[in-house]
PDB file of C-alpha atoms in Angstrom:
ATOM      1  CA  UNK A 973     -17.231   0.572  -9.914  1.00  0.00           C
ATOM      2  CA  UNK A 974     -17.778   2.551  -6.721  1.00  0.00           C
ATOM      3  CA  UNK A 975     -18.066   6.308  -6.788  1.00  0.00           C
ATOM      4  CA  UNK A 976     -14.391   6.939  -5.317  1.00  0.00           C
ATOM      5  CA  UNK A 977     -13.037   5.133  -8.351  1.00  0.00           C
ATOM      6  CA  UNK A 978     -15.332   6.635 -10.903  1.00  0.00           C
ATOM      7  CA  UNK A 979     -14.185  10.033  -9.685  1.00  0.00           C
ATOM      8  CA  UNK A 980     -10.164   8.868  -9.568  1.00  0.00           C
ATOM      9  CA  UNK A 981     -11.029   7.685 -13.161  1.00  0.00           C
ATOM     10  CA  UNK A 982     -12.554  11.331 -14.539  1.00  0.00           C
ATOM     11  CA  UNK A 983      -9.908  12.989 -13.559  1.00  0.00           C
ATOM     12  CA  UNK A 984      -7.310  11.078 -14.852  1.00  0.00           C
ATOM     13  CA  UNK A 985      -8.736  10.882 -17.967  1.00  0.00           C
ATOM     14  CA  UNK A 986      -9.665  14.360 -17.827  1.00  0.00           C
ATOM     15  CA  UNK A 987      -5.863  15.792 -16.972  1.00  0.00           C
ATOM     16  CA  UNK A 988      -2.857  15.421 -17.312  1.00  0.00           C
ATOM     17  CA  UNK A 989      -2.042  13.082 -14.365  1.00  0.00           C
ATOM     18  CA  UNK A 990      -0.534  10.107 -14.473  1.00  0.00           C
ATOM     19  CA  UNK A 991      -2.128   8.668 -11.225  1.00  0.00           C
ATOM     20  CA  UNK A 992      -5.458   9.366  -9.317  1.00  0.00           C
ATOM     21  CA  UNK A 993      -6.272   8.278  -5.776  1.00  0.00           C
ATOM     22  CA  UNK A 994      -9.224   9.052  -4.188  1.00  0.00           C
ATOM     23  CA  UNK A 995     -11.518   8.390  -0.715  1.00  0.00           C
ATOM     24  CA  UNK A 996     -14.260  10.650   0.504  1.00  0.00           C
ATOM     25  CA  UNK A 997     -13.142  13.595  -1.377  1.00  0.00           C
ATOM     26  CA  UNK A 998      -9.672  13.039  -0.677  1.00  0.00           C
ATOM     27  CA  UNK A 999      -7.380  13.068  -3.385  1.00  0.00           C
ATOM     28  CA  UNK A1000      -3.702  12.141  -4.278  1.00  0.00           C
ATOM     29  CA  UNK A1001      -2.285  12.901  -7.403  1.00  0.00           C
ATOM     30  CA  UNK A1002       0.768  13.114  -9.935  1.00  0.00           C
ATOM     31  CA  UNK A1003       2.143  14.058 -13.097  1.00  0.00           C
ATOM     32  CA  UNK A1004       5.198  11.857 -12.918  1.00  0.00           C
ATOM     33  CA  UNK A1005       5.799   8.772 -15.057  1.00  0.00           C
ATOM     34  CA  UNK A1006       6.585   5.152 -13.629  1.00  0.00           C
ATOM     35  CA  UNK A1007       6.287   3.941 -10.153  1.00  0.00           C
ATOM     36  CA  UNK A1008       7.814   7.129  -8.749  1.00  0.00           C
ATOM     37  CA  UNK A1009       4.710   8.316  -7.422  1.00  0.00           C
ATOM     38  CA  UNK A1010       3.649   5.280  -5.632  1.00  0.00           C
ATOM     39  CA  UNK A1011       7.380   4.858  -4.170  1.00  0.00           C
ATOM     40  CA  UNK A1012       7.373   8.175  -2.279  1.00  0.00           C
ATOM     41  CA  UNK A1013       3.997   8.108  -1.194  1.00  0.00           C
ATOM     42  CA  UNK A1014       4.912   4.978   0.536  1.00  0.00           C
ATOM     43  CA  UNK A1015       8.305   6.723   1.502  1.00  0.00           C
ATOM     44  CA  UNK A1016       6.214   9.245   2.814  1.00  0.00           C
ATOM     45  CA  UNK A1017       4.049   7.011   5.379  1.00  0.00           C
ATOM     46  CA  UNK A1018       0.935   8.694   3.522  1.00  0.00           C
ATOM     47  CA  UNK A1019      -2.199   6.384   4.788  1.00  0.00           C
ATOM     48  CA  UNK A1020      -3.695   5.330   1.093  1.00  0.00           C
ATOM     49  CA  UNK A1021      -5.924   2.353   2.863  1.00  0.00           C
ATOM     50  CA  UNK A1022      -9.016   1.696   0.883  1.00  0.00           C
ATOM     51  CA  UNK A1023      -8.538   4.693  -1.376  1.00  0.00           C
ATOM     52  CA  UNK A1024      -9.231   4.037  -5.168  1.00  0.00           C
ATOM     53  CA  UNK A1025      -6.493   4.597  -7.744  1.00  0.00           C
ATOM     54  CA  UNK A1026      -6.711   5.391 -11.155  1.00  0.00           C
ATOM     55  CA  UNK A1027      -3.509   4.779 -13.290  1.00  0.00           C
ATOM     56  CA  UNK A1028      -2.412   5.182 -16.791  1.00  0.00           C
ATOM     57  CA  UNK A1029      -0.392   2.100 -16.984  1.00  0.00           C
ATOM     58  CA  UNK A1030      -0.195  -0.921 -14.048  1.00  0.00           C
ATOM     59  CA  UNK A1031       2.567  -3.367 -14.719  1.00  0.00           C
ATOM     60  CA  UNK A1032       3.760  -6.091 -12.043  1.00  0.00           C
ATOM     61  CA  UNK A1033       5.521  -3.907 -10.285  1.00  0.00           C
ATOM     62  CA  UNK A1034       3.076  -1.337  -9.767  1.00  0.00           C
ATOM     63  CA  UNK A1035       0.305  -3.725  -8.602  1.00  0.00           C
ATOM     64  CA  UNK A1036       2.484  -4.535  -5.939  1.00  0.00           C
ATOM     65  CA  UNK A1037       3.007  -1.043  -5.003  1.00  0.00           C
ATOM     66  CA  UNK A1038      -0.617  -0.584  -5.041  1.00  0.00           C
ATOM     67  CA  UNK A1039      -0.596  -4.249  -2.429  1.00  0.00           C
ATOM     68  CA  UNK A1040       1.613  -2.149  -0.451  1.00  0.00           C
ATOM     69  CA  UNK A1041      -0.152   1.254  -0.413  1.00  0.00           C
ATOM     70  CA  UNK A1042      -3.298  -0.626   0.914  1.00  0.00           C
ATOM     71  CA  UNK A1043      -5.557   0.325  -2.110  1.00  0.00           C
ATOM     72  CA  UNK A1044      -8.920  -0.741  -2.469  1.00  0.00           C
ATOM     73  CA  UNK A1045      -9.676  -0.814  -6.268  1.00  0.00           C
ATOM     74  CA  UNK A1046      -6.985  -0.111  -9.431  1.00  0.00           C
ATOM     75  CA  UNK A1047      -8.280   0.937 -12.738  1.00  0.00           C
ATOM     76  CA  UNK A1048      -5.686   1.314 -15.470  1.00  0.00           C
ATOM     77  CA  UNK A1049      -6.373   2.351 -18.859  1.00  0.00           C
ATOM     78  CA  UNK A1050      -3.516  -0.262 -19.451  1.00  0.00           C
ATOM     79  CA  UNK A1051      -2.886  -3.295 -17.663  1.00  0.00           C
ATOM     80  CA  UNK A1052      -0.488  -6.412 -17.856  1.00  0.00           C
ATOM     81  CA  UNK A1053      -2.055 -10.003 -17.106  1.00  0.00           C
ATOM     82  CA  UNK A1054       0.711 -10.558 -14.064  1.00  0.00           C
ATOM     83  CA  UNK A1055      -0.662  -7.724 -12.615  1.00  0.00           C
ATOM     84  CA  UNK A1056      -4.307  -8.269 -12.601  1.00  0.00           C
ATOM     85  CA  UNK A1057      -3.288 -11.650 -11.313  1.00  0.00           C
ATOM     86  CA  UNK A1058      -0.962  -9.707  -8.283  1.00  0.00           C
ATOM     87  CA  UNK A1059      -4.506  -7.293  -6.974  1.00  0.00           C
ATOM     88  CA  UNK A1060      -6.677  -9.870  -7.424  1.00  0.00           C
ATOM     89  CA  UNK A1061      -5.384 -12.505  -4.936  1.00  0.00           C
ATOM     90  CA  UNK A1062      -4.481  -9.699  -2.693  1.00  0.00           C
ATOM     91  CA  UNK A1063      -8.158  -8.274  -2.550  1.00  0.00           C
ATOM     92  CA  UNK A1064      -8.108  -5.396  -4.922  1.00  0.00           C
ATOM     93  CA  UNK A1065     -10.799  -5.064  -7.359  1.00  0.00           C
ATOM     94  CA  UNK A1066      -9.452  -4.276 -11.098  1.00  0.00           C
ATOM     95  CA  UNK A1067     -11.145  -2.669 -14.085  1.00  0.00           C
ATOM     96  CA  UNK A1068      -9.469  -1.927 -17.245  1.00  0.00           C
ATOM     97  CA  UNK A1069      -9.268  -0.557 -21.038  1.00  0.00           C
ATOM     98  CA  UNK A1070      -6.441  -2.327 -22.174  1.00  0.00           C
ATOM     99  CA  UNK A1071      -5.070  -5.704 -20.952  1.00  0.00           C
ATOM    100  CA  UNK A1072      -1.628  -6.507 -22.442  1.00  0.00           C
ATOM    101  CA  UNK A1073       1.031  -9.718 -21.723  1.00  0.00           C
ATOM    102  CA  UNK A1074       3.195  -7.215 -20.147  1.00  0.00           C
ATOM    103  CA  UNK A1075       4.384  -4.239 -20.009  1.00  0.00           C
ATOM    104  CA  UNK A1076       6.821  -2.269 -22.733  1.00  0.00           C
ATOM    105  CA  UNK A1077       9.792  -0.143 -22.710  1.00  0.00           C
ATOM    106  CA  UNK A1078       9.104   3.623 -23.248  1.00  0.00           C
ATOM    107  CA  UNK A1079      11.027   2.935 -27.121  1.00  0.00           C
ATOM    108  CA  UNK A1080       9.465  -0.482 -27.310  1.00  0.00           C
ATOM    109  CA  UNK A1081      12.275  -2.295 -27.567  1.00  0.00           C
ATOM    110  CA  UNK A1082      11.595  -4.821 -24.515  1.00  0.00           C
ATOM    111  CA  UNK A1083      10.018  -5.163 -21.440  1.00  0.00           C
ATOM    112  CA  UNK A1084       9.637  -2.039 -19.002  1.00  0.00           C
ATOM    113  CA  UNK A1085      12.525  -2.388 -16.355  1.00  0.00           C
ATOM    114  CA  UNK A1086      10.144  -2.193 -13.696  1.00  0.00           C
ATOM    115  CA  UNK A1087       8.192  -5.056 -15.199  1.00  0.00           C
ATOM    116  CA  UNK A1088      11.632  -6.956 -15.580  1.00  0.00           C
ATOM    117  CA  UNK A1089      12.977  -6.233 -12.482  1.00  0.00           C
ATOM    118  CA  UNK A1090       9.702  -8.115 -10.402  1.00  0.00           C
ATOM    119  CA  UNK A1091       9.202 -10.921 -13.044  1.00  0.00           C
ATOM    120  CA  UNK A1092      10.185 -13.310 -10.223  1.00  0.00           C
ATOM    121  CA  UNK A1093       8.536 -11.768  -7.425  1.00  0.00           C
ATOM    122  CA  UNK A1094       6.486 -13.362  -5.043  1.00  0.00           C
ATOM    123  CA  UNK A1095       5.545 -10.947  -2.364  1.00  0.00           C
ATOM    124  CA  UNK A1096       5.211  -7.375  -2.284  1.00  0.00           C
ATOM    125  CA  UNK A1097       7.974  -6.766   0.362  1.00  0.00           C
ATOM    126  CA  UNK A1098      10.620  -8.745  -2.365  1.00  0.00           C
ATOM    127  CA  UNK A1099       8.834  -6.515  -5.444  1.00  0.00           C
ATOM    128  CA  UNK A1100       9.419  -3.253  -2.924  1.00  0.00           C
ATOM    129  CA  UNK A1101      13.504  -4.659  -2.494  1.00  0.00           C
ATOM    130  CA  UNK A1102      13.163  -5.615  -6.592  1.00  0.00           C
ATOM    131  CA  UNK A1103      12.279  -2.041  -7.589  1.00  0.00           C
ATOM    132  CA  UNK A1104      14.498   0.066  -5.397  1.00  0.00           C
ATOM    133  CA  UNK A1105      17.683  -2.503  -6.379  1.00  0.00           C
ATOM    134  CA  UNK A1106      16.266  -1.572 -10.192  1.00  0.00           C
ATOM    135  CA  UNK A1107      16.192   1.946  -9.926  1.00  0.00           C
ATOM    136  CA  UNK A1108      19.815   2.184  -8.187  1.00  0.00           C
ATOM    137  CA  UNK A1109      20.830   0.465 -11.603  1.00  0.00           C
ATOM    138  CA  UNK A1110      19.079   3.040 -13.643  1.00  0.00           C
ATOM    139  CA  UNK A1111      20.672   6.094 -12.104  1.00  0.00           C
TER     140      UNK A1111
END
């Protein structure tokens, strides 16, 4: 684990963020839930090439978020298979506490609707149309 992602890591599990990235002392961060943050720093055009991020929970959709934002190395305290399987034939070095089949509902009822929404993806530019199409639905 390379120092950037050691330090993303410490503070995530030292706060209250949800998300950690981190490059050369350069650091991105948020408290929100989901794949919000990730969405509007891509929105954003913010350069995130060959940071490290640090996450509290990656599911499918995430990873390919992550594909997208040009990220280096993910650690996630939890993880689904699919998405280890996503950042690992795209490049991105994983580490992990907790590797589940996939990712939950907040009530536990199902699958996240992020995770559901990607299940057939096959690219990261058809996740990215997946996950906006999903979260028109939830509004």
């Amino acid at each position: 684990m390379d120092s950037d992602l050691m330090k993303a890591k410490e503070l995530l599990l030292n706060s209250n963020h949800t998300c950690v990235l981190m490059k050369d002392g350069k650091c991105y961060f948020s408290d929100h839930r989901g794949v919000k943050p990730l969405l509007q720093w891509l929105d954003d055009g913010i350069d995130l090439r060959d940071f490290a991020a640090a996450d509290k929970v990656v599911g499918k959709a995430a990873a390919y978020l992550y594909v997208l934002l040009g990220v280096k190395a993910v650690y996630a305290r939890v993880i689904s298979s699919p998405s280890i399987a996503v950042l690992e034939e795209h490049g991105i070095s994983v580490f992990f506490e907790t590797k589940v089949d996939a990712i939950r509902n907040r009530t536990n009822t199902g699958l996240c609707p992020m995770e559901q929404a990607v299940k057939t993806a096959q690219s990261p530019q058809e996740a990215l149309i997946m996950v906006r199409q999903a979260l028109e639905k939830l509004k």
